[in-house]
Amino acid sequence: MRSTTSSFPERIELSGEGLVLRDWAEADLTAMPELFDHPDIAYWTPIVSPFDEAAALARLDRSRQLRWEGTAILLAITVDNGAPLGEVMLRRAPEGTEIGYAVGPAHRGQGLAARAVRVMTAYAFEQLGAEQVILELEAENAASVAVATKAGFGLLDVPLITGEEKGRPFALQTWGLSRV
């Protein structure tokens, strides 16, 4: 069943903050395990682990399905429209327009996640008409909390989101940025 929300464009490329956020492609499949097969990503995100080329192909297929449904877009974070350094995701959900991100271990410490979040947030406000963008983070994930702060998000006074993922309990805080 097709989503009742408007669909995303078939191709998306966003530029800003020294980054190019672009669609994942078949050529990226061999690079994806280097980015996502890491204990930090396995622990803090719902991305499957271990993450091998089969997982990369499944993620590429799933990203295309989510785009077609109008539910989410997953874009590779690059600096020059070349090799992917990580991923930024925008998801339409009942609780709002949510952004998620993951940066490969070899590419951390360059501000890529915060810059990608700001570019994707601008897209959500300007192109999708979002009134607020949210991030859902575990308070113990200091790196993600730092990204939220650097990207201009503030902690919202809403209940924690609790659950279990990959056999471990989690409690997510909601951070938000409203359209000015």
Coordinates of C-alpha atoms in Angstrom, one line a residue:
M1 CA 0.0 0.0 0.0
R2 CA 1.4 3.4 -1.0
S3 CA 1.8 6.0 1.7
T4 CA -0.7 8.8 1.9
T5 CA 2.1 11.3 2.4
S6 CA 3.6 12.8 -0.7
S7 CA 6.4 10.7 -2.0
F8 CA 10.0 11.7 -2.0
P9 CA 11.8 12.6 -5.3
E10 CA 13.2 9.6 -7.1
R11 CA 16.7 11.2 -6.8
I12 CA 18.0 13.4 -4.1
E13 CA 21.3 15.3 -3.8
L14 CA 21.7 18.0 -1.1
S15 CA 24.7 20.2 -0.8
G16 CA 25.8 22.5 2.0
E17 CA 28.3 22.8 4.9
G18 CA 31.0 21.4 2.7
L19 CA 29.1 18.2 2.1
V20 CA 27.2 16.4 -0.6
L21 CA 24.4 14.1 0.7
R22 CA 23.5 11.8 -2.1
D23 CA 21.6 8.6 -2.9
W24 CA 23.3 5.3 -2.1
A25 CA 24.3 3.4 -5.3
E26 CA 25.4 -0.1 -6.2
A27 CA 29.0 1.2 -6.4
D28 CA 28.8 2.0 -2.7
L29 CA 28.1 -1.6 -1.6
T30 CA 31.7 -2.6 -1.0
A31 CA 32.3 0.6 1.1
M32 CA 29.3 0.2 3.4
P33 CA 30.7 -2.6 5.6
E34 CA 33.7 -0.5 6.4
L35 CA 31.3 2.2 7.6
F36 CA 28.7 0.2 9.4
D37 CA 30.4 -3.0 10.7
H38 CA 31.6 -1.5 13.9
P39 CA 30.8 -2.2 17.6
D40 CA 29.6 1.5 18.2
I41 CA 27.2 1.3 15.3
A42 CA 26.0 -2.1 16.3
Y43 CA 25.4 -0.9 19.9
W44 CA 23.8 2.5 19.3
T45 CA 21.8 2.0 16.1
P46 CA 19.3 -0.5 14.7
I47 CA 21.7 -1.2 11.8
V48 CA 22.3 -5.0 11.6
S49 CA 25.5 -6.5 12.9
P50 CA 27.6 -8.0 11.6
F51 CA 27.3 -5.8 8.5
D52 CA 28.7 -7.4 5.4
E53 CA 28.1 -7.0 1.7
A54 CA 24.8 -9.0 1.9
A55 CA 23.7 -6.6 4.7
A56 CA 24.8 -3.7 2.4
L57 CA 22.6 -4.9 -0.4
A58 CA 19.7 -5.5 1.9
R59 CA 20.1 -1.9 3.2
L60 CA 20.2 -0.4 -0.3
D61 CA 17.1 -2.4 -1.2
R62 CA 15.3 -1.3 2.0
S63 CA 16.3 2.4 1.5
R64 CA 14.8 2.3 -2.0
Q65 CA 11.6 0.7 -0.6
L66 CA 11.3 3.3 2.2
R67 CA 11.7 6.1 -0.4
W68 CA 9.1 4.6 -2.7
E69 CA 6.7 4.3 0.3
G70 CA 7.3 8.0 1.2
T71 CA 8.5 6.9 4.7
A72 CA 12.2 7.6 4.7
I73 CA 15.3 8.7 2.8
L74 CA 18.7 7.4 3.5
L75 CA 21.6 9.4 1.9
A76 CA 25.3 8.8 1.8
I77 CA 27.4 11.5 3.5
T78 CA 30.2 12.6 1.2
V79 CA 32.5 15.7 0.9
D80 CA 32.7 15.6 -2.9
N81 CA 29.9 13.4 -4.1
G82 CA 32.5 10.5 -4.1
A83 CA 33.2 7.9 -1.5
P84 CA 30.6 7.6 1.3
L85 CA 31.8 8.5 4.8
G86 CA 28.5 7.8 6.6
E87 CA 24.8 8.1 6.3
V88 CA 22.0 10.5 7.2
M89 CA 18.4 9.4 7.4
L90 CA 15.2 11.4 7.4
R91 CA 12.0 9.5 8.5
R92 CA 8.4 10.6 8.5
A93 CA 6.8 9.2 11.6
P94 CA 3.7 9.8 13.7
E95 CA 5.8 11.6 16.3
G96 CA 7.4 13.9 13.7
T97 CA 10.1 14.3 11.1
E98 CA 13.1 12.4 12.5
I99 CA 16.7 12.4 11.5
G100 CA 19.3 9.7 12.3
Y101 CA 22.9 9.4 11.3
A102 CA 26.0 7.2 11.4
V103 CA 29.5 8.0 10.5
G104 CA 32.2 5.4 9.7
P105 CA 34.8 5.1 12.4
A106 CA 37.7 6.3 10.1
H107 CA 35.8 9.5 9.4
R108 CA 34.7 10.7 12.9
G109 CA 35.9 13.9 14.5
Q110 CA 35.4 16.0 11.4
G111 CA 31.9 17.3 12.3
L112 CA 30.4 15.3 9.5
A113 CA 27.3 14.2 11.4
A114 CA 26.4 17.6 12.8
R115 CA 26.8 19.2 9.3
A116 CA 24.8 16.4 7.7
V117 CA 22.0 16.9 10.3
R118 CA 21.9 20.6 9.6
V119 CA 21.7 20.1 5.8
M120 CA 19.0 17.5 6.2
T121 CA 17.1 19.7 8.7
A122 CA 17.1 22.5 6.2
Y123 CA 15.7 20.2 3.6
A124 CA 13.0 19.1 6.0
F125 CA 12.0 22.7 6.7
E126 CA 12.3 24.1 3.2
Q127 CA 11.2 21.2 1.0
L128 CA 9.0 19.1 3.2
G129 CA 7.4 21.9 5.2
A130 CA 8.3 20.3 8.5
E131 CA 7.5 22.5 11.6
Q132 CA 9.9 20.5 13.8
V133 CA 12.7 18.0 13.3
I134 CA 13.6 15.5 16.0
L135 CA 16.5 13.3 17.0
E136 CA 16.0 10.3 19.3
L137 CA 19.1 9.6 21.3
E138 CA 20.3 7.6 24.3
A139 CA 21.6 10.0 26.9
E140 CA 24.7 7.8 27.4
N141 CA 25.7 8.2 23.7
A142 CA 27.9 11.2 24.3
A143 CA 28.9 11.5 20.6
S144 CA 25.3 11.7 19.5
V145 CA 24.4 14.2 22.2
A146 CA 27.3 16.3 21.0
V147 CA 26.0 16.1 17.4
A148 CA 22.6 17.2 18.6
T149 CA 24.0 20.2 20.5
K150 CA 26.3 21.2 17.6
A151 CA 23.4 21.0 15.1
G152 CA 21.4 23.4 17.3
F153 CA 18.9 20.9 18.7
G154 CA 17.6 21.1 22.3
L155 CA 16.4 18.5 24.6
L156 CA 12.6 18.4 24.6
D157 CA 10.5 17.9 27.8
V158 CA 8.7 14.8 26.6
P159 CA 8.7 11.2 28.0
L160 CA 11.5 8.9 27.2
I161 CA 10.9 6.3 24.5
T162 CA 11.7 2.9 25.9
G163 CA 12.1 -0.5 24.3
E164 CA 14.4 -3.3 23.4
E165 CA 16.7 -3.6 20.4
K166 CA 19.1 -6.4 19.6
G167 CA 18.5 -7.9 23.0
R168 CA 19.3 -4.8 25.1
P169 CA 16.9 -2.2 26.6
F170 CA 17.1 1.4 25.6
A171 CA 15.7 4.7 26.7
L172 CA 15.7 7.5 24.1
Q173 CA 15.6 11.2 24.7
T174 CA 13.9 13.4 22.1
W175 CA 15.8 16.4 20.9
G176 CA 14.1 18.9 18.7
L177 CA 14.6 21.9 16.5
S178 CA 11.7 24.0 15.4
R179 CA 11.3 26.0 12.2
V180 CA 11.9 29.7 13.0

